[in-house]
Amino acid sequence: MATSSSSSASQILCASFNQDNSFFSIGTKDGFKIFEAKTGRLCYEKTLGAFSIVEMLFSSSLLALVGAGEQPSLSPRRLCLFNTATGANLRELSFLTSIVAVRFNRKRLVVLLQDKAFIYDLNKMAILDEFETVPNTKGLCAFAPNSEGCYLAIPASNTRGSVLVYDTLQLQSYCQIDAHRSPLAAIIFSSTGMYLATASEKGTIIRVHLVSQATKSYNFRRGTYSSTIYSLAFAPSLDIPDILIATSSSGSLHIFLVEAVINGSRQNKLLGSVMPDSINDAFDPANHHVVHNIVPAAVKSYVTVNRIENLPNTSPNLAFRASIYVVTQNGYFREYILQFLKLNGSTWGLEREFNVLDRRTTRIYMVWNCGILINYLCLVHK
């Protein structure tokens, strides 16, 4: 672990990206901050005390805030809808037990307690449904705000990796997916809600499920040894996501070529080259790329895919480029650029980095070629 980890890790209590990955928020023992991801600009900061949940509604001024309980005014049982434009509380909701997760979009507000879920109409702030859940102390959930059904995914079992998918518009259970033998550790929807990715506490296999067919899934091997999956993210897509990424307790970033597998062959629309088909699973290493040591081992991280760029005419060797954002619990934002080659290879580099706690920005520009450093430039802004 880096020398700064021990002092910083205790300060960040939560971190999340907004629905289109243009902003991210962090909650600390002192308050919360909102950053623009593209520029690293600190957009809003408030020092009130410790926050365990800070969620944004797209790029609007509306935040969902839950205190960590370290101050009497910031109870973990109270949800505050806060307007950053006016600095005022718009609405407060109190519950009998601690709130473990909050998700929302322009129509629905979802509040999870340890054993209950509440669904609200966000515009009218009227409760639409509430139902009991299996004990979910970690607040594990996924929400697909851009899907027609605004699907919510939560654990359906504490002994197996089963997922309940709930339609928050129709206010009914949509399906149950039996994803893993071990309990769940991470779940995420694709942009449209068409696909759901899951990882168990074992962390060796990540599965991508077609939500409309609960029994249809695709397997991706992360590794042979157990590792805790901290975060999952699909690339933005209106159809089949091109890639799925994961971060784990090993400190590595894993990239899986989802579209190539779902299409039933290893021909990726971005790669533009035909490779032998013989795989209906993704255990082939050609579909799995790894960037080692992006964060210190055992430091929790939050990851998202900012964008995918098709590069058919830019280079005869490059197929596409991915921009990936990572926020680490020891206080750093990092942007990685991954370039995938038409012959299955890849290169990667750390494009920029800054400390989200002390507002000093360290920008680092690096280029690797298959893990070999070939260029390095570091600029420090304070």
Coordinates of C-alpha atoms in Angstrom, one line a residue:
M1 CA 0.0 0.0 0.0
A2 CA 1.2 3.5 -0.8
T3 CA 2.5 5.6 2.1
S4 CA -0.4 8.0 1.8
S5 CA -3.0 5.3 1.9
S6 CA -3.4 4.9 5.6
S7 CA -4.1 8.6 6.2
S8 CA -6.3 9.1 3.2
A9 CA -8.3 5.9 3.1
S10 CA -10.1 6.6 6.3
Q11 CA -11.3 10.0 5.0
I12 CA -13.2 8.8 1.9
L13 CA -16.4 7.1 3.0
C14 CA -18.1 6.8 -0.4
A15 CA -17.6 7.6 -4.1
S16 CA -19.8 7.4 -7.2
F17 CA -20.2 8.6 -10.8
N18 CA -23.3 10.2 -12.0
Q19 CA -25.5 8.4 -14.6
D20 CA -23.6 9.7 -17.7
N21 CA -20.1 9.6 -16.0
S22 CA -19.6 13.3 -16.5
F23 CA -19.3 14.0 -12.8
F24 CA -18.3 12.1 -9.7
S25 CA -18.9 12.7 -6.0
I26 CA -17.1 11.7 -2.8
G27 CA -18.2 11.7 0.8
T28 CA -15.6 12.2 3.5
K29 CA -15.5 12.6 7.3
D30 CA -15.6 16.4 6.7
G31 CA -18.3 16.7 4.0
F32 CA -18.7 16.0 0.3
K33 CA -17.3 17.2 -3.0
I34 CA -18.5 17.2 -6.6
F35 CA -15.9 17.0 -9.4
E36 CA -16.2 17.3 -13.2
A37 CA -14.6 14.2 -14.4
K38 CA -13.3 15.5 -17.8
T39 CA -11.4 18.4 -16.3
G40 CA -11.0 17.5 -12.7
R41 CA -12.6 20.8 -11.7
L42 CA -14.0 20.9 -8.2
C43 CA -17.6 22.1 -8.8
Y44 CA -19.1 22.0 -5.3
E45 CA -17.9 21.4 -1.8
K46 CA -19.6 21.5 1.5
T47 CA -18.2 20.9 4.9
L48 CA -20.9 19.7 7.2
G49 CA -19.6 16.4 8.7
A50 CA -19.4 12.8 7.6
F51 CA -21.4 11.4 4.7
S52 CA -21.8 7.8 3.7
I53 CA -23.9 8.3 0.6
V54 CA -23.6 11.1 -2.0
E55 CA -25.5 10.5 -5.3
M56 CA -26.0 12.8 -8.2
L57 CA -29.0 13.1 -10.6
F58 CA -27.2 13.2 -14.0
S59 CA -25.7 16.7 -14.3
S60 CA -28.4 18.5 -12.3
S61 CA -28.1 20.3 -9.0
L62 CA -30.0 17.6 -7.2
L63 CA -28.1 15.4 -4.7
A64 CA -29.2 12.5 -2.5
L65 CA -27.3 12.7 0.8
V66 CA -27.1 10.4 3.8
G67 CA -25.0 11.1 6.8
A68 CA -22.6 8.6 8.4
G69 CA -24.0 9.2 11.9
E70 CA -21.0 10.8 13.4
Q71 CA -23.0 14.0 14.0
P72 CA -26.5 14.1 15.4
S73 CA -27.7 16.2 12.5
L74 CA -26.4 13.6 10.0
S75 CA -28.3 10.5 10.9
P76 CA -27.8 7.4 8.7
R77 CA -31.6 7.0 8.9
R78 CA -32.3 10.3 7.2
L79 CA -32.2 10.9 3.4
C80 CA -31.8 14.5 2.3
L81 CA -32.5 15.8 -1.2
F82 CA -30.2 18.7 -1.5
N83 CA -30.0 21.5 -4.2
T84 CA -26.4 22.6 -4.8
A85 CA -27.6 25.7 -6.8
T86 CA -29.4 27.1 -3.7
G87 CA -27.6 25.3 -1.0
A88 CA -30.9 24.3 0.5
N89 CA -32.6 21.0 1.5
L90 CA -35.5 20.3 -0.8
R91 CA -36.9 17.3 1.1
E92 CA -36.0 15.0 3.9
L93 CA -37.1 11.4 4.4
S94 CA -36.6 9.5 7.7
F95 CA -36.6 5.7 8.2
L96 CA -36.6 3.4 11.1
T97 CA -33.2 1.9 10.3
S98 CA -30.0 2.9 8.5
I99 CA -30.1 3.6 4.7
V100 CA -27.6 1.4 2.9
A101 CA -28.1 2.6 -0.7
V102 CA -29.9 5.3 -2.8
R103 CA -30.4 5.3 -6.5
F104 CA -32.5 7.6 -8.7
N105 CA -33.3 8.9 -12.1
R106 CA -35.8 11.5 -13.4
K107 CA -38.8 9.3 -12.6
R108 CA -37.9 7.1 -9.7
L109 CA -36.1 7.3 -6.3
V110 CA -35.0 4.0 -4.8
V111 CA -34.0 3.8 -1.1
L112 CA -32.6 0.6 0.4
L113 CA -32.5 -0.3 4.0
Q114 CA -30.8 -3.4 5.3
D115 CA -33.9 -5.5 4.8
K116 CA -36.4 -3.3 2.9
A117 CA -36.7 -1.4 -0.4
F118 CA -38.7 1.8 -1.0
I119 CA -39.8 3.0 -4.4
Y120 CA -40.8 6.7 -4.8
D121 CA -42.1 8.9 -7.6
L122 CA -39.3 11.5 -7.7
N123 CA -41.4 14.3 -9.1
K124 CA -44.3 14.0 -6.6
M125 CA -42.2 12.4 -3.8
A126 CA -45.0 9.9 -3.3
I127 CA -44.2 6.4 -2.2
L128 CA -45.2 3.9 -4.8
D129 CA -44.1 0.6 -3.3
E130 CA -42.2 -1.0 -0.5
F131 CA -41.1 -4.6 0.0
E132 CA -38.9 -6.7 2.1
T133 CA -35.5 -7.9 0.9
V134 CA -32.9 -10.4 2.1
P135 CA -30.5 -8.8 4.5
N136 CA -28.3 -6.5 2.5
T137 CA -26.0 -4.7 4.9
K138 CA -23.6 -3.6 2.2
G139 CA -26.3 -2.0 0.1
L140 CA -25.4 -4.1 -2.9
C141 CA -27.6 -3.0 -5.9
A142 CA -27.7 -1.9 -9.5
F143 CA -30.1 0.6 -11.2
A144 CA -30.6 1.0 -14.9
P145 CA -32.1 4.6 -15.1
N146 CA -32.1 4.7 -18.9
S147 CA -33.9 1.5 -19.4
E148 CA -37.6 1.3 -20.2
G149 CA -38.3 -0.5 -17.0
C150 CA -35.8 1.4 -14.9
Y151 CA -34.7 -2.0 -13.5
L152 CA -33.4 -2.4 -10.0
A153 CA -31.2 -5.4 -9.2
I154 CA -30.7 -6.6 -5.6
P155 CA -29.5 -9.8 -4.0
A156 CA -32.2 -12.5 -3.8
S157 CA -30.2 -14.8 -1.4
N158 CA -27.5 -14.6 1.2
T159 CA -26.2 -18.1 0.6
R160 CA -26.2 -18.1 -3.2
G161 CA -25.5 -15.6 -6.0
S162 CA -29.1 -15.0 -7.0
V163 CA -30.4 -11.6 -8.3
L164 CA -33.9 -10.2 -8.1
V165 CA -34.6 -7.8 -11.0
Y166 CA -37.4 -5.4 -10.2
D167 CA -39.3 -3.1 -12.6
T168 CA -39.6 0.2 -10.8
L169 CA -42.1 1.6 -13.5
Q170 CA -44.5 -1.3 -13.4
L171 CA -43.8 -1.9 -9.7
Q172 CA -43.4 -5.6 -10.0
S173 CA -40.7 -8.3 -10.0
Y174 CA -39.3 -8.8 -13.5
C175 CA -37.2 -11.9 -13.1
Q176 CA -34.8 -13.7 -10.9
I177 CA -31.3 -14.7 -12.1
D178 CA -29.4 -17.5 -10.5
A179 CA -25.9 -16.2 -11.3
H180 CA -23.4 -17.8 -9.0
R181 CA -23.1 -20.5 -6.3
S182 CA -21.5 -18.1 -3.9
P183 CA -23.1 -14.8 -2.6
L184 CA -22.9 -11.8 -4.7
A185 CA -20.1 -9.2 -4.4
A186 CA -20.9 -6.8 -7.3
I187 CA -23.6 -6.2 -9.9
I188 CA -24.1 -3.6 -12.7
F189 CA -26.5 -3.0 -15.6
S190 CA -25.5 -1.9 -19.1
S191 CA -26.6 1.5 -20.2
T192 CA -30.0 0.2 -21.6
G193 CA -30.6 -2.3 -18.9
M194 CA -30.4 -5.1 -21.5
Y195 CA -27.5 -6.8 -19.8
L196 CA -26.5 -7.4 -16.2
A197 CA -23.0 -8.3 -15.0
T198 CA -22.5 -10.1 -11.7
A199 CA -19.5 -11.3 -9.6
S200 CA -19.6 -13.5 -6.6
E201 CA -17.6 -13.2 -3.4
K202 CA -15.2 -15.7 -4.9
G203 CA -14.4 -13.4 -7.7
T204 CA -12.9 -15.8 -10.2
I205 CA -15.8 -15.7 -12.7
I206 CA -17.8 -12.7 -13.9
R207 CA -21.0 -13.4 -15.7
V208 CA -23.0 -11.2 -18.2
H209 CA -26.7 -12.0 -18.3
L210 CA -29.3 -11.2 -20.9
V211 CA -32.0 -9.7 -18.6
S212 CA -34.9 -10.6 -21.0
Q213 CA -33.8 -14.3 -20.8
A214 CA -32.8 -14.9 -17.2
T215 CA -31.1 -18.2 -18.1
K216 CA -28.9 -16.8 -20.8
S217 CA -25.4 -15.8 -19.6
Y218 CA -21.8 -15.5 -20.7
N219 CA -18.8 -16.3 -18.6
F220 CA -15.6 -14.4 -18.2
R221 CA -12.7 -15.7 -16.1
R222 CA -10.9 -13.0 -14.1
G223 CA -8.4 -15.4 -12.6
T224 CA -7.9 -18.7 -10.8
Y225 CA -7.4 -17.3 -7.3
S226 CA -10.1 -15.6 -5.3
S227 CA -10.2 -11.8 -5.2
T228 CA -12.9 -9.4 -4.1
I229 CA -14.5 -7.5 -7.0
Y230 CA -14.9 -3.9 -5.9
S231 CA -16.5 -2.4 -9.0
L232 CA -17.9 -3.4 -12.4
A233 CA -18.8 -1.1 -15.4
F234 CA -20.0 -1.6 -18.9
A235 CA -19.0 0.7 -21.8
P236 CA -21.7 3.1 -22.8
S237 CA -23.8 1.5 -25.6
L238 CA -27.2 1.6 -27.2
D239 CA -26.9 -2.1 -28.0
I240 CA -24.3 -4.7 -27.0
P241 CA -21.6 -3.1 -24.8
D242 CA -18.1 -3.4 -26.3
I243 CA -16.3 -4.0 -23.1
L244 CA -16.9 -4.8 -19.4
I245 CA -14.3 -3.7 -16.8
A246 CA -13.7 -4.7 -13.2
T247 CA -11.4 -3.7 -10.4
S248 CA -10.5 -6.1 -7.6
S249 CA -8.7 -6.3 -4.3
S250 CA -5.5 -7.4 -6.2
G251 CA -5.2 -3.9 -7.5
S252 CA -5.6 -4.9 -11.1
L253 CA -8.0 -3.6 -13.8
H254 CA -9.6 -6.3 -15.9
I255 CA -11.1 -5.6 -19.4
F256 CA -13.4 -8.2 -21.1
L257 CA -14.4 -8.0 -24.7
V258 CA -18.1 -8.6 -24.2
E259 CA -19.4 -7.9 -27.7
A260 CA -17.1 -10.4 -29.3
V261 CA -18.4 -13.1 -27.1
I262 CA -22.1 -12.2 -27.2
N263 CA -22.0 -12.1 -31.0
G264 CA -21.1 -15.8 -30.9
S265 CA -17.6 -15.4 -32.5
R266 CA -14.5 -13.4 -31.9
Q267 CA -15.3 -10.8 -34.5
N268 CA -15.7 -7.5 -32.8
K269 CA -17.3 -4.7 -34.8
L270 CA -14.6 -2.3 -33.6
L271 CA -11.7 -4.6 -34.2
G272 CA -12.8 -5.2 -37.8
S273 CA -10.9 -8.4 -38.1
V274 CA -12.1 -12.0 -38.2
M275 CA -10.6 -14.5 -35.7
P276 CA -11.4 -18.2 -35.3
D277 CA -14.8 -18.8 -33.8
S278 CA -15.0 -21.9 -31.6
I279 CA -15.9 -20.2 -28.4
N280 CA -19.3 -19.6 -26.8
D281 CA -17.6 -18.7 -23.5
A282 CA -15.0 -16.1 -22.7
F283 CA -12.4 -18.2 -21.1
D284 CA -10.1 -17.6 -24.0
P285 CA -7.4 -15.1 -22.9
A286 CA -7.9 -13.1 -26.2
N287 CA -11.1 -11.7 -24.6
H288 CA -9.4 -10.7 -21.4
H289 CA -6.9 -7.9 -20.9
V290 CA -5.3 -7.0 -17.5
V291 CA -3.6 -3.8 -16.3
H292 CA -1.8 -4.6 -13.1
N293 CA -1.2 -2.4 -10.1
I294 CA -3.5 0.5 -11.0
V295 CA -4.1 0.9 -7.2
P296 CA -2.5 -0.5 -4.2
A297 CA -3.7 -4.0 -3.3
A298 CA -6.8 -4.1 -1.0
V299 CA -7.6 -0.4 -1.6
K300 CA -11.2 -0.1 -2.7
S301 CA -11.8 1.5 -6.1
Y302 CA -14.8 2.7 -8.2
V303 CA -14.5 2.4 -11.9
T304 CA -16.5 3.5 -15.0
V305 CA -15.9 3.6 -18.8
N306 CA -16.0 7.2 -19.9
R307 CA -16.1 6.5 -23.7
I308 CA -15.2 4.2 -26.5
E309 CA -13.6 5.6 -29.7
N310 CA -13.6 3.6 -32.9
L311 CA -10.3 4.3 -34.8
P312 CA -10.6 2.5 -38.2
N313 CA -8.8 5.3 -40.1
T314 CA -6.5 6.7 -37.5
S315 CA -4.0 3.9 -37.5
P316 CA -3.5 0.7 -39.4
N317 CA -2.8 -1.2 -36.2
L318 CA -5.2 0.4 -33.7
A319 CA -8.9 -0.8 -33.5
F320 CA -10.4 1.3 -30.7
R321 CA -9.5 3.3 -27.7
A322 CA -11.2 3.3 -24.3
S323 CA -11.1 6.0 -21.6
I324 CA -11.5 4.6 -18.1
Y325 CA -12.0 6.6 -14.9
V326 CA -11.0 5.2 -11.5
V327 CA -11.6 6.8 -8.1
T328 CA -9.7 5.1 -5.2
Q329 CA -10.6 5.1 -1.6
N330 CA -7.2 6.4 -0.7
G331 CA -8.0 9.7 -2.4
Y332 CA -7.1 9.7 -6.1
F333 CA -8.9 10.1 -9.4
R334 CA -7.1 8.5 -12.4
E335 CA -7.9 8.3 -16.1
Y336 CA -6.5 5.4 -18.1
I337 CA -6.4 5.2 -21.8
L338 CA -6.4 1.7 -23.3
Q339 CA -5.8 1.1 -27.0
F340 CA -6.8 -2.2 -28.5
L341 CA -4.9 -3.6 -31.5
K342 CA -6.5 -5.3 -34.5
L343 CA -4.4 -8.4 -33.7
N344 CA -5.7 -8.8 -30.2
G345 CA -2.9 -6.9 -28.4
S346 CA -3.4 -3.8 -26.3
T347 CA -1.4 -0.9 -24.9
W348 CA -2.4 1.3 -22.0
G349 CA -1.2 4.4 -20.1
L350 CA -2.1 6.6 -17.2
E351 CA -3.4 9.8 -18.8
R352 CA -3.9 11.9 -15.6
E353 CA -4.2 11.7 -11.9
F354 CA -5.1 14.1 -9.1
N355 CA -5.7 14.0 -5.4
V356 CA -9.4 14.5 -4.5
L357 CA -8.7 15.2 -0.9
D358 CA -6.2 18.0 -0.8
R359 CA -7.2 19.5 -4.2
R360 CA -3.6 19.4 -5.4
T361 CA -3.5 18.0 -8.9
T362 CA -0.8 15.7 -10.1
R363 CA -1.0 15.1 -13.9
I364 CA 1.0 12.2 -15.2
Y365 CA 1.3 11.2 -18.8
M366 CA 2.6 7.8 -19.6
V367 CA 2.6 5.5 -22.6
W368 CA 3.2 1.7 -22.2
N369 CA 3.5 -0.8 -24.9
C370 CA 2.3 -4.2 -23.6
G371 CA 3.4 -3.2 -20.1
I372 CA 6.8 -1.8 -21.1
L373 CA 7.3 1.9 -20.3
I374 CA 8.4 3.8 -23.4
N375 CA 7.7 7.4 -22.5
Y376 CA 7.2 9.4 -19.2
L377 CA 6.3 12.9 -18.4
C378 CA 5.0 14.2 -15.0
L379 CA 3.6 17.7 -14.3
V380 CA 2.5 18.8 -10.8
H381 CA -0.1 21.5 -10.3
K382 CA -0.7 22.9 -6.8

